[in-house]
PDB file of N, CA, C and O in Angstrom:
ATOM      1  N   UNK Q   1      -5.154   8.176  -1.589  1.00 68.00           N
ATOM      2  CA  UNK Q   1      -4.667   8.783  -0.365  1.00 68.00           C
ATOM      3  C   UNK Q   1      -5.762   9.634   0.267  1.00 68.00           C
ATOM      4  O   UNK Q   1      -5.877   9.679   1.476  1.00 68.00           O
ATOM      5  N   UNK Q   2      -6.583  10.282  -0.550  1.00 79.00           N
ATOM      6  CA  UNK Q   2      -7.683  11.075   0.008  1.00 79.00           C
ATOM      7  C   UNK Q   2      -8.685  10.187   0.738  1.00 79.00           C
ATOM      8  O   UNK Q   2      -9.218  10.564   1.774  1.00 79.00           O
ATOM      9  N   UNK Q   3      -8.937   9.002   0.193  1.00 75.00           N
ATOM     10  CA  UNK Q   3      -9.841   8.059   0.844  1.00 75.00           C
ATOM     11  C   UNK Q   3      -9.280   7.632   2.197  1.00 75.00           C
ATOM     12  O   UNK Q   3      -9.998   7.565   3.185  1.00 75.00           O
ATOM     13  N   UNK Q   4      -7.991   7.377   2.238  1.00 70.00           N
ATOM     14  CA  UNK Q   4      -7.334   7.018   3.488  1.00 70.00           C
ATOM     15  C   UNK Q   4      -7.461   8.146   4.496  1.00 70.00           C
ATOM     16  O   UNK Q   4      -7.755   7.922   5.666  1.00 70.00           O
ATOM     17  N   UNK Q   5      -7.245   9.371   4.062  1.00 77.00           N
ATOM     18  CA  UNK Q   5      -7.383  10.544   4.924  1.00 77.00           C
ATOM     19  C   UNK Q   5      -8.799  10.622   5.491  1.00 77.00           C
ATOM     20  O   UNK Q   5      -9.003  10.849   6.675  1.00 77.00           O
ATOM     21  N   UNK Q   6      -9.797  10.408   4.635  1.00 82.00           N
ATOM     22  CA  UNK Q   6     -11.191  10.425   5.073  1.00 82.00           C
ATOM     23  C   UNK Q   6     -11.448   9.357   6.139  1.00 82.00           C
ATOM     24  O   UNK Q   6     -12.063   9.622   7.173  1.00 82.00           O
ATOM     25  N   UNK Q   7     -10.976   8.147   5.890  1.00 76.00           N
ATOM     26  CA  UNK Q   7     -11.195   7.058   6.846  1.00 76.00           C
ATOM     27  C   UNK Q   7     -10.535   7.349   8.191  1.00 76.00           C
ATOM     28  O   UNK Q   7     -11.133   7.138   9.245  1.00 76.00           O
ATOM     29  N   UNK Q   8      -9.309   7.841   8.164  1.00 75.00           N
ATOM     30  CA  UNK Q   8      -8.592   8.147   9.400  1.00 75.00           C
ATOM     31  C   UNK Q   8      -9.311   9.200  10.226  1.00 75.00           C
ATOM     32  O   UNK Q   8      -9.357   9.116  11.451  1.00 75.00           O
ATOM     33  N   UNK Q   9      -9.878  10.189   9.561  1.00 82.00           N
ATOM     34  CA  UNK Q   9     -10.547  11.279  10.263  1.00 82.00           C
ATOM     35  C   UNK Q   9     -11.953  10.923  10.714  1.00 82.00           C
ATOM     36  O   UNK Q   9     -12.569  11.692  11.440  1.00 82.00           O
ATOM     37  N   UNK Q  10     -12.451   9.782  10.292  1.00 84.00           N
ATOM     38  CA  UNK Q  10     -13.791   9.370  10.682  1.00 84.00           C
ATOM     39  C   UNK Q  10     -13.788   8.099  11.539  1.00 84.00           C
ATOM     40  O   UNK Q  10     -14.828   7.499  11.748  1.00 84.00           O
ATOM     41  N   UNK Q  11     -12.634   7.714  12.010  1.00 79.00           N
ATOM     42  CA  UNK Q  11     -12.529   6.599  12.944  1.00 79.00           C
ATOM     43  C   UNK Q  11     -12.833   5.229  12.371  1.00 79.00           C
ATOM     44  O   UNK Q  11     -13.079   4.288  13.122  1.00 79.00           O
ATOM     45  N   UNK Q  12     -12.814   5.086  11.067  1.00 79.00           N
ATOM     46  CA  UNK Q  12     -13.085   3.797  10.435  1.00 79.00           C
ATOM     47  C   UNK Q  12     -11.809   2.957  10.477  1.00 79.00           C
ATOM     48  O   UNK Q  12     -10.742   3.417  10.114  1.00 79.00           O
ATOM     49  N   UNK Q  13     -11.923   1.719  10.935  1.00 81.00           N
ATOM     50  CA  UNK Q  13     -10.760   0.836  11.008  1.00 81.00           C
ATOM     51  C   UNK Q  13     -10.740  -0.073   9.785  1.00 81.00           C
ATOM     52  O   UNK Q  13     -11.655  -0.837   9.564  1.00 81.00           O
ATOM     53  N   UNK Q  14      -9.691   0.050   9.012  1.00 82.00           N
ATOM     54  CA  UNK Q  14      -9.529  -0.769   7.816  1.00 82.00           C
ATOM     55  C   UNK Q  14      -8.085  -1.249   7.729  1.00 82.00           C
ATOM     56  O   UNK Q  14      -7.195  -0.684   8.351  1.00 82.00           O
ATOM     57  N   UNK Q  15      -7.903  -2.306   6.950  1.00 89.00           N
ATOM     58  CA  UNK Q  15      -6.551  -2.795   6.644  1.00 89.00           C
ATOM     59  C   UNK Q  15      -6.244  -2.405   5.209  1.00 89.00           C
ATOM     60  O   UNK Q  15      -7.051  -2.629   4.313  1.00 89.00           O
ATOM     61  N   UNK Q  16      -5.079  -1.824   5.022  1.00 90.00           N
ATOM     62  CA  UNK Q  16      -4.641  -1.426   3.685  1.00 90.00           C
ATOM     63  C   UNK Q  16      -3.472  -2.283   3.251  1.00 90.00           C
ATOM     64  O   UNK Q  16      -2.584  -2.577   4.040  1.00 90.00           O
ATOM     65  N   UNK Q  17      -3.468  -2.646   1.977  1.00 94.00           N
ATOM     66  CA  UNK Q  17      -2.299  -3.237   1.359  1.00 94.00           C
ATOM     67  C   UNK Q  17      -1.569  -2.136   0.615  1.00 94.00           C
ATOM     68  O   UNK Q  17      -2.189  -1.174   0.163  1.00 94.00           O
ATOM     69  N   UNK Q  18      -0.265  -2.259   0.522  1.00 94.00           N
ATOM     70  CA  UNK Q  18       0.519  -1.293  -0.238  1.00 94.00           C
ATOM     71  C   UNK Q  18       1.569  -2.046  -1.036  1.00 94.00           C
ATOM     72  O   UNK Q  18       2.221  -2.955  -0.513  1.00 94.00           O
ATOM     73  N   UNK Q  19       1.670  -1.709  -2.323  1.00 94.00           N
ATOM     74  CA  UNK Q  19       2.593  -2.416  -3.216  1.00 94.00           C
ATOM     75  C   UNK Q  19       3.172  -1.427  -4.218  1.00 94.00           C
ATOM     76  O   UNK Q  19       2.552  -0.413  -4.533  1.00 94.00           O
ATOM     77  N   UNK Q  20       4.360  -1.749  -4.717  1.00 93.00           N
ATOM     78  CA  UNK Q  20       4.982  -0.917  -5.738  1.00 93.00           C
ATOM     79  C   UNK Q  20       5.977  -1.731  -6.537  1.00 93.00           C
ATOM     80  O   UNK Q  20       6.383  -2.809  -6.135  1.00 93.00           O
ATOM     81  N   UNK Q  21       6.378  -1.143  -7.654  1.00 91.00           N
ATOM     82  CA  UNK Q  21       7.525  -1.684  -8.366  1.00 91.00           C
ATOM     83  C   UNK Q  21       8.764  -0.989  -7.817  1.00 91.00           C
ATOM     84  O   UNK Q  21       8.678  -0.217  -6.854  1.00 91.00           O
ATOM     85  N   UNK Q  22       9.905  -1.254  -8.426  1.00 90.00           N
ATOM     86  CA  UNK Q  22      11.154  -0.676  -7.924  1.00 90.00           C
ATOM     87  C   UNK Q  22      11.150   0.850  -8.012  1.00 90.00           C
ATOM     88  O   UNK Q  22      11.716   1.517  -7.158  1.00 90.00           O
ATOM     89  N   UNK Q  23      10.454   1.417  -9.000  1.00 91.00           N
ATOM     90  CA  UNK Q  23      10.410   2.861  -9.161  1.00 91.00           C
ATOM     91  C   UNK Q  23       9.571   3.560  -8.109  1.00 91.00           C
ATOM     92  O   UNK Q  23       9.777   4.730  -7.813  1.00 91.00           O
ATOM     93  N   UNK Q  24       8.620   2.849  -7.522  1.00 91.00           N
ATOM     94  CA  UNK Q  24       7.772   3.422  -6.482  1.00 91.00           C
ATOM     95  C   UNK Q  24       8.171   3.009  -5.083  1.00 91.00           C
ATOM     96  O   UNK Q  24       7.493   3.334  -4.113  1.00 91.00           O
ATOM     97  N   UNK Q  25       9.292   2.279  -4.969  1.00 92.00           N
ATOM     98  CA  UNK Q  25       9.704   1.729  -3.674  1.00 92.00           C
ATOM     99  C   UNK Q  25       9.897   2.805  -2.615  1.00 92.00           C
ATOM    100  O   UNK Q  25       9.429   2.662  -1.486  1.00 92.00           O
ATOM    101  N   UNK Q  26      10.565   3.884  -2.958  1.00 92.00           N
ATOM    102  CA  UNK Q  26      10.868   4.919  -1.962  1.00 92.00           C
ATOM    103  C   UNK Q  26       9.583   5.548  -1.414  1.00 92.00           C
ATOM    104  O   UNK Q  26       9.439   5.722  -0.209  1.00 92.00           O
ATOM    105  N   UNK Q  27       8.625   5.855  -2.289  1.00 93.00           N
ATOM    106  CA  UNK Q  27       7.350   6.417  -1.836  1.00 93.00           C
ATOM    107  C   UNK Q  27       6.568   5.391  -1.032  1.00 93.00           C
ATOM    108  O   UNK Q  27       5.974   5.722  -0.003  1.00 93.00           O
ATOM    109  N   UNK Q  28       6.562   4.134  -1.467  1.00 93.00           N
ATOM    110  CA  UNK Q  28       5.861   3.080  -0.727  1.00 93.00           C
ATOM    111  C   UNK Q  28       6.420   2.943   0.675  1.00 93.00           C
ATOM    112  O   UNK Q  28       5.686   2.878   1.656  1.00 93.00           O
ATOM    113  N   UNK Q  29       7.739   2.959   0.784  1.00 92.00           N
ATOM    114  CA  UNK Q  29       8.393   2.838   2.073  1.00 92.00           C
ATOM    115  C   UNK Q  29       8.033   4.011   2.986  1.00 92.00           C
ATOM    116  O   UNK Q  29       7.717   3.824   4.159  1.00 92.00           O
ATOM    117  N   UNK Q  30       8.008   5.211   2.422  1.00 93.00           N
ATOM    118  CA  UNK Q  30       7.644   6.400   3.197  1.00 93.00           C
ATOM    119  C   UNK Q  30       6.198   6.303   3.683  1.00 93.00           C
ATOM    120  O   UNK Q  30       5.916   6.529   4.864  1.00 93.00           O
ATOM    121  N   UNK Q  31       5.267   5.991   2.771  1.00 91.00           N
ATOM    122  CA  UNK Q  31       3.860   5.897   3.150  1.00 91.00           C
ATOM    123  C   UNK Q  31       3.619   4.800   4.176  1.00 91.00           C
ATOM    124  O   UNK Q  31       2.835   4.972   5.113  1.00 91.00           O
ATOM    125  N   UNK Q  32       4.291   3.677   4.000  1.00 88.00           N
ATOM    126  CA  UNK Q  32       4.145   2.573   4.951  1.00 88.00           C
ATOM    127  C   UNK Q  32       4.554   3.017   6.347  1.00 88.00           C
ATOM    128  O   UNK Q  32       3.845   2.795   7.329  1.00 88.00           O
ATOM    129  N   UNK Q  33       5.685   3.669   6.454  1.00 89.00           N
ATOM    130  CA  UNK Q  33       6.158   4.148   7.760  1.00 89.00           C
ATOM    131  C   UNK Q  33       5.245   5.232   8.322  1.00 89.00           C
ATOM    132  O   UNK Q  33       4.958   5.249   9.511  1.00 89.00           O
ATOM    133  N   UNK Q  34       4.775   6.130   7.459  1.00 88.00           N
ATOM    134  CA  UNK Q  34       3.927   7.241   7.906  1.00 88.00           C
ATOM    135  C   UNK Q  34       2.599   6.742   8.472  1.00 88.00           C
ATOM    136  O   UNK Q  34       2.138   7.209   9.506  1.00 88.00           O
ATOM    137  N   UNK Q  35       1.966   5.794   7.790  1.00 84.00           N
ATOM    138  CA  UNK Q  35       0.649   5.341   8.201  1.00 84.00           C
ATOM    139  C   UNK Q  35       0.668   4.152   9.158  1.00 84.00           C
ATOM    140  O   UNK Q  35      -0.361   3.810   9.733  1.00 84.00           O
ATOM    141  N   UNK Q  36       1.804   3.534   9.372  1.00 83.00           N
ATOM    142  CA  UNK Q  36       1.880   2.301  10.167  1.00 83.00           C
ATOM    143  C   UNK Q  36       1.341   2.465  11.586  1.00 83.00           C
ATOM    144  O   UNK Q  36       0.755   1.536  12.132  1.00 83.00           O
ATOM    145  N   UNK Q  37       1.528   3.620  12.175  1.00 81.00           N
ATOM    146  CA  UNK Q  37       1.050   3.824  13.551  1.00 81.00           C
ATOM    147  C   UNK Q  37      -0.433   4.167  13.595  1.00 81.00           C
ATOM    148  O   UNK Q  37      -1.044   4.103  14.651  1.00 81.00           O
ATOM    149  N   UNK Q  38      -1.017   4.513  12.452  1.00 77.00           N
ATOM    150  CA  UNK Q  38      -2.397   4.962  12.415  1.00 77.00           C
ATOM    151  C   UNK Q  38      -3.373   3.879  11.966  1.00 77.00           C
ATOM    152  O   UNK Q  38      -4.507   3.836  12.413  1.00 77.00           O
ATOM    153  N   UNK Q  39      -2.924   3.015  11.048  1.00 82.00           N
ATOM    154  CA  UNK Q  39      -3.784   1.962  10.515  1.00 82.00           C
ATOM    155  C   UNK Q  39      -2.952   0.700  10.302  1.00 82.00           C
ATOM    156  O   UNK Q  39      -1.725   0.733  10.365  1.00 82.00           O
ATOM    157  N   UNK Q  40      -3.645  -0.393  10.029  1.00 89.00           N
ATOM    158  CA  UNK Q  40      -2.953  -1.642   9.713  1.00 89.00           C
ATOM    159  C   UNK Q  40      -2.560  -1.621   8.238  1.00 89.00           C
ATOM    160  O   UNK Q  40      -3.404  -1.441   7.370  1.00 89.00           O
ATOM    161  N   UNK Q  41      -1.259  -1.798   7.981  1.00 92.00           N
ATOM    162  CA  UNK Q  41      -0.735  -1.807   6.617  1.00 92.00           C
ATOM    163  C   UNK Q  41      -0.097  -3.166   6.343  1.00 92.00           C
ATOM    164  O   UNK Q  41       0.725  -3.630   7.131  1.00 92.00           O
ATOM    165  N   UNK Q  42      -0.490  -3.787   5.252  1.00 94.00           N
ATOM    166  CA  UNK Q  42       0.114  -5.035   4.801  1.00 94.00           C
ATOM    167  C   UNK Q  42       1.044  -4.695   3.639  1.00 94.00           C
ATOM    168  O   UNK Q  42       0.586  -4.194   2.605  1.00 94.00           O
ATOM    169  N   UNK Q  43       2.331  -4.925   3.791  1.00 94.00           N
ATOM    170  CA  UNK Q  43       3.310  -4.628   2.751  1.00 94.00           C
ATOM    171  C   UNK Q  43       3.348  -5.773   1.749  1.00 94.00           C
ATOM    172  O   UNK Q  43       3.718  -6.892   2.080  1.00 94.00           O
ATOM    173  N   UNK Q  44       2.962  -5.482   0.516  1.00 93.00           N
ATOM    174  CA  UNK Q  44       2.889  -6.497  -0.540  1.00 93.00           C
ATOM    175  C   UNK Q  44       4.107  -6.474  -1.461  1.00 93.00           C
ATOM    176  O   UNK Q  44       4.110  -7.124  -2.492  1.00 93.00           O
ATOM    177  N   UNK Q  45       5.120  -5.714  -1.110  1.00 85.00           N
ATOM    178  CA  UNK Q  45       6.342  -5.654  -1.899  1.00 85.00           C
ATOM    179  C   UNK Q  45       6.346  -4.438  -2.808  1.00 85.00           C
ATOM    180  O   UNK Q  45       5.349  -3.769  -2.941  1.00 85.00           O
ATOM    181  N   UNK Q  46       7.438  -4.181  -3.333  1.00 88.00           N
ATOM    182  CA  UNK Q  46       8.746  -4.806  -3.262  1.00 88.00           C
ATOM    183  C   UNK Q  46       9.503  -4.258  -2.059  1.00 88.00           C
ATOM    184  O   UNK Q  46       9.078  -3.293  -1.449  1.00 88.00           O
ATOM    185  N   UNK Q  47      10.621  -4.898  -1.764  1.00 88.00           N
ATOM    186  CA  UNK Q  47      11.369  -4.518  -0.575  1.00 88.00           C
ATOM    187  C   UNK Q  47      12.741  -3.944  -0.884  1.00 88.00           C
ATOM    188  O   UNK Q  47      13.591  -3.870  -0.007  1.00 88.00           O
ATOM    189  N   UNK Q  48      12.943  -3.530  -2.126  1.00 87.00           N
ATOM    190  CA  UNK Q  48      14.206  -2.898  -2.517  1.00 87.00           C
ATOM    191  C   UNK Q  48      13.990  -2.157  -3.829  1.00 87.00           C
ATOM    192  O   UNK Q  48      12.917  -2.230  -4.426  1.00 87.00           O
ATOM    193  N   UNK Q  49      15.008  -1.461  -4.280  1.00 87.00           N
ATOM    194  CA  UNK Q  49      14.937  -0.757  -5.560  1.00 87.00           C
ATOM    195  C   UNK Q  49      15.452  -1.613  -6.717  1.00 87.00           C
ATOM    196  O   UNK Q  49      15.655  -1.115  -7.824  1.00 87.00           O
ATOM    197  N   UNK Q  50      15.636  -2.916  -6.481  1.00 88.00           N
ATOM    198  CA  UNK Q  50      16.023  -3.833  -7.556  1.00 88.00           C
ATOM    199  C   UNK Q  50      14.887  -3.916  -8.580  1.00 88.00           C
ATOM    200  O   UNK Q  50      13.713  -3.992  -8.211  1.00 88.00           O
ATOM    201  N   UNK Q  51      15.239  -3.917  -9.845  1.00 89.00           N
ATOM    202  CA  UNK Q  51      14.264  -3.899 -10.921  1.00 89.00           C
ATOM    203  C   UNK Q  51      13.335  -5.120 -10.866  1.00 89.00           C
ATOM    204  O   UNK Q  51      13.789  -6.252 -10.716  1.00 89.00           O
ATOM    205  N   UNK Q  52      12.029  -4.862 -10.981  1.00 88.00           N
ATOM    206  CA  UNK Q  52      11.014  -5.922 -11.017  1.00 88.00           C
ATOM    207  C   UNK Q  52       9.959  -5.558 -12.049  1.00 88.00           C
ATOM    208  O   UNK Q  52       9.829  -4.405 -12.444  1.00 88.00           O
ATOM    209  N   UNK Q  53       9.178  -6.532 -12.455  1.00 89.00           N
ATOM    210  CA  UNK Q  53       8.073  -6.314 -13.379  1.00 89.00           C
ATOM    211  C   UNK Q  53       6.836  -5.905 -12.564  1.00 89.00           C
ATOM    212  O   UNK Q  53       6.339  -6.664 -11.739  1.00 89.00           O
ATOM    213  N   UNK Q  54       6.358  -4.688 -12.802  1.00 90.00           N
ATOM    214  CA  UNK Q  54       5.226  -4.138 -12.058  1.00 90.00           C
ATOM    215  C   UNK Q  54       4.023  -5.078 -12.073  1.00 90.00           C
ATOM    216  O   UNK Q  54       3.381  -5.293 -11.046  1.00 90.00           O
ATOM    217  N   UNK Q  55       3.738  -5.642 -13.230  1.00 90.00           N
ATOM    218  CA  UNK Q  55       2.533  -6.472 -13.349  1.00 90.00           C
ATOM    219  C   UNK Q  55       2.578  -7.699 -12.442  1.00 90.00           C
ATOM    220  O   UNK Q  55       1.545  -8.128 -11.925  1.00 90.00           O
ATOM    221  N   UNK Q  56       3.747  -8.250 -12.218  1.00 91.00           N
ATOM    222  CA  UNK Q  56       3.878  -9.426 -11.340  1.00 91.00           C
ATOM    223  C   UNK Q  56       3.559  -9.039  -9.891  1.00 91.00           C
ATOM    224  O   UNK Q  56       2.801  -9.722  -9.198  1.00 91.00           O
ATOM    225  N   UNK Q  57       4.126  -7.928  -9.449  1.00 92.00           N
ATOM    226  CA  UNK Q  57       3.912  -7.478  -8.067  1.00 92.00           C
ATOM    227  C   UNK Q  57       2.449  -7.114  -7.842  1.00 92.00           C
ATOM    228  O   UNK Q  57       1.838  -7.519  -6.848  1.00 92.00           O
ATOM    229  N   UNK Q  58       1.874  -6.372  -8.767  1.00 94.00           N
ATOM    230  CA  UNK Q  58       0.501  -5.896  -8.593  1.00 94.00           C
ATOM    231  C   UNK Q  58      -0.501  -7.035  -8.733  1.00 94.00           C
ATOM    232  O   UNK Q  58      -1.519  -7.070  -8.045  1.00 94.00           O
ATOM    233  N   UNK Q  59      -0.223  -7.997  -9.594  1.00 95.00           N
ATOM    234  CA  UNK Q  59      -1.121  -9.151  -9.715  1.00 95.00           C
ATOM    235  C   UNK Q  59      -1.221  -9.884  -8.380  1.00 95.00           C
ATOM    236  O   UNK Q  59      -2.316 -10.242  -7.946  1.00 95.00           O
ATOM    237  N   UNK Q  60      -0.089 -10.098  -7.733  1.00 95.00           N
ATOM    238  CA  UNK Q  60      -0.092 -10.764  -6.430  1.00 95.00           C
ATOM    239  C   UNK Q  60      -0.872  -9.938  -5.399  1.00 95.00           C
ATOM    240  O   UNK Q  60      -1.690 -10.477  -4.649  1.00 95.00           O
ATOM    241  N   UNK Q  61      -0.646  -8.623  -5.381  1.00 96.00           N
ATOM    242  CA  UNK Q  61      -1.337  -7.757  -4.426  1.00 96.00           C
ATOM    243  C   UNK Q  61      -2.843  -7.737  -4.682  1.00 96.00           C
ATOM    244  O   UNK Q  61      -3.637  -7.748  -3.735  1.00 96.00           O
ATOM    245  N   UNK Q  62      -3.239  -7.719  -5.944  1.00 96.00           N
ATOM    246  CA  UNK Q  62      -4.668  -7.730  -6.272  1.00 96.00           C
ATOM    247  C   UNK Q  62      -5.330  -9.038  -5.840  1.00 96.00           C
ATOM    248  O   UNK Q  62      -6.472  -9.034  -5.363  1.00 96.00           O
ATOM    249  N   UNK Q  63      -4.637 -10.148  -6.002  1.00 97.00           N
ATOM    250  CA  UNK Q  63      -5.176 -11.431  -5.536  1.00 97.00           C
ATOM    251  C   UNK Q  63      -5.382 -11.397  -4.019  1.00 97.00           C
ATOM    252  O   UNK Q  63      -6.387 -11.898  -3.515  1.00 97.00           O
ATOM    253  N   UNK Q  64      -4.432 -10.796  -3.292  1.00 96.00           N
ATOM    254  CA  UNK Q  64      -4.579 -10.677  -1.843  1.00 96.00           C
ATOM    255  C   UNK Q  64      -5.799  -9.815  -1.491  1.00 96.00           C
ATOM    256  O   UNK Q  64      -6.545 -10.128  -0.565  1.00 96.00           O
ATOM    257  N   UNK Q  65      -5.996  -8.730  -2.231  1.00 96.00           N
ATOM    258  CA  UNK Q  65      -7.153  -7.869  -2.012  1.00 96.00           C
ATOM    259  C   UNK Q  65      -8.442  -8.640  -2.261  1.00 96.00           C
ATOM    260  O   UNK Q  65      -9.363  -8.606  -1.432  1.00 96.00           O
ATOM    261  N   UNK Q  66      -8.509  -9.356  -3.369  1.00 97.00           N
ATOM    262  CA  UNK Q  66      -9.713 -10.121  -3.699  1.00 97.00           C
ATOM    263  C   UNK Q  66      -9.973 -11.254  -2.715  1.00 97.00           C
ATOM    264  O   UNK Q  66     -11.126 -11.645  -2.505  1.00 97.00           O
ATOM    265  N   UNK Q  67      -8.915 -11.767  -2.092  1.00 97.00           N
ATOM    266  CA  UNK Q  67      -9.061 -12.818  -1.078  1.00 97.00           C
ATOM    267  C   UNK Q  67      -9.419 -12.266   0.293  1.00 97.00           C
ATOM    268  O   UNK Q  67      -9.564 -13.029   1.245  1.00 97.00           O
ATOM    269  N   UNK Q  68      -9.533 -10.953   0.407  1.00 95.00           N
ATOM    270  CA  UNK Q  68      -9.958 -10.341   1.660  1.00 95.00           C
ATOM    271  C   UNK Q  68      -8.863 -10.155   2.694  1.00 95.00           C
ATOM    272  O   UNK Q  68      -9.160  -9.940   3.865  1.00 95.00           O
ATOM    273  N   UNK Q  69      -7.603 -10.224   2.281  1.00 95.00           N
ATOM    274  CA  UNK Q  69      -6.508 -10.055   3.233  1.00 95.00           C
ATOM    275  C   UNK Q  69      -6.407  -8.614   3.725  1.00 95.00           C
ATOM    276  O   UNK Q  69      -5.849  -8.353   4.786  1.00 95.00           O
ATOM    277  N   UNK Q  70      -6.945  -7.666   2.950  1.00 94.00           N
ATOM    278  CA  UNK Q  70      -7.047  -6.270   3.361  1.00 94.00           C
ATOM    279  C   UNK Q  70      -8.220  -5.647   2.616  1.00 94.00           C
ATOM    280  O   UNK Q  70      -8.779  -6.257   1.694  1.00 94.00           O
ATOM    281  N   UNK Q  71      -8.602  -4.445   3.033  1.00 89.00           N
ATOM    282  CA  UNK Q  71      -9.807  -3.808   2.498  1.00 89.00           C
ATOM    283  C   UNK Q  71      -9.555  -2.919   1.283  1.00 89.00           C
ATOM    284  O   UNK Q  71     -10.424  -2.753   0.433  1.00 89.00           O
ATOM    285  N   UNK Q  72      -8.396  -2.314   1.225  1.00 89.00           N
ATOM    286  CA  UNK Q  72      -8.042  -1.386   0.146  1.00 89.00           C
ATOM    287  C   UNK Q  72      -6.589  -1.604  -0.226  1.00 89.00           C
ATOM    288  O   UNK Q  72      -5.807  -2.096   0.585  1.00 89.00           O
ATOM    289  N   UNK Q  73      -6.238  -1.210  -1.441  1.00 93.00           N
ATOM    290  CA  UNK Q  73      -4.872  -1.383  -1.924  1.00 93.00           C
ATOM    291  C   UNK Q  73      -4.344  -0.077  -2.481  1.00 93.00           C
ATOM    292  O   UNK Q  73      -5.012   0.569  -3.302  1.00 93.00           O
ATOM    293  N   UNK Q  74      -3.163   0.320  -2.043  1.00 92.00           N
ATOM    294  CA  UNK Q  74      -2.444   1.432  -2.632  1.00 92.00           C
ATOM    295  C   UNK Q  74      -1.374   0.814  -3.522  1.00 92.00           C
ATOM    296  O   UNK Q  74      -0.505   0.101  -3.036  1.00 92.00           O
ATOM    297  N   UNK Q  75      -1.469   1.068  -4.828  1.00 93.00           N
ATOM    298  CA  UNK Q  75      -0.527   0.501  -5.798  1.00 93.00           C
ATOM    299  C   UNK Q  75       0.265   1.638  -6.430  1.00 93.00           C
ATOM    300  O   UNK Q  75      -0.319   2.572  -6.978  1.00 93.00           O
ATOM    301  N   UNK Q  76       1.576   1.562  -6.333  1.00 93.00           N
ATOM    302  CA  UNK Q  76       2.451   2.630  -6.822  1.00 93.00           C
ATOM    303  C   UNK Q  76       3.366   2.112  -7.919  1.00 93.00           C
ATOM    304  O   UNK Q  76       3.849   0.988  -7.855  1.00 93.00           O
ATOM    305  N   UNK Q  77       3.578   2.959  -8.911  1.00 89.00           N
ATOM    306  CA  UNK Q  77       4.464   2.627 -10.012  1.00 89.00           C
ATOM    307  C   UNK Q  77       5.379   3.815 -10.269  1.00 89.00           C
ATOM    308  O   UNK Q  77       4.944   4.961 -10.138  1.00 89.00           O
ATOM    309  N   UNK Q  78       6.603   3.548 -10.645  1.00 82.00           N
ATOM    310  CA  UNK Q  78       7.555   4.622 -10.875  1.00 82.00           C
ATOM    311  C   UNK Q  78       7.384   5.348 -12.194  1.00 82.00           C
ATOM    312  O   UNK Q  78       7.982   6.381 -12.415  1.00 82.00           O
ATOM    313  N   UNK Q  79       6.545   4.847 -13.094  1.00 77.00           N
ATOM    314  CA  UNK Q  79       6.384   5.512 -14.385  1.00 77.00           C
ATOM    315  C   UNK Q  79       5.185   6.406 -14.429  1.00 77.00           C
ATOM    316  O   UNK Q  79       4.325   6.384 -13.629  1.00 77.00           O
TER     317      UNK Q  79
END
């Protein structure tokens, strides 16, 4: 989040991915809404508080990052 703050204050345009498991869903949703007007955010899931395996969600998000779909990834976990 500090890196994001730095980029926003220095006019750097980047695309961020954001992903979480069910335990981090509420924070992910808040951050997505908060930053959506300031930067490009790609929501990598999850989209509810239904129980999911963190490793499955994050593996998919990491593949997207490595494929260049966004520049940075915020990964949240409820534990």
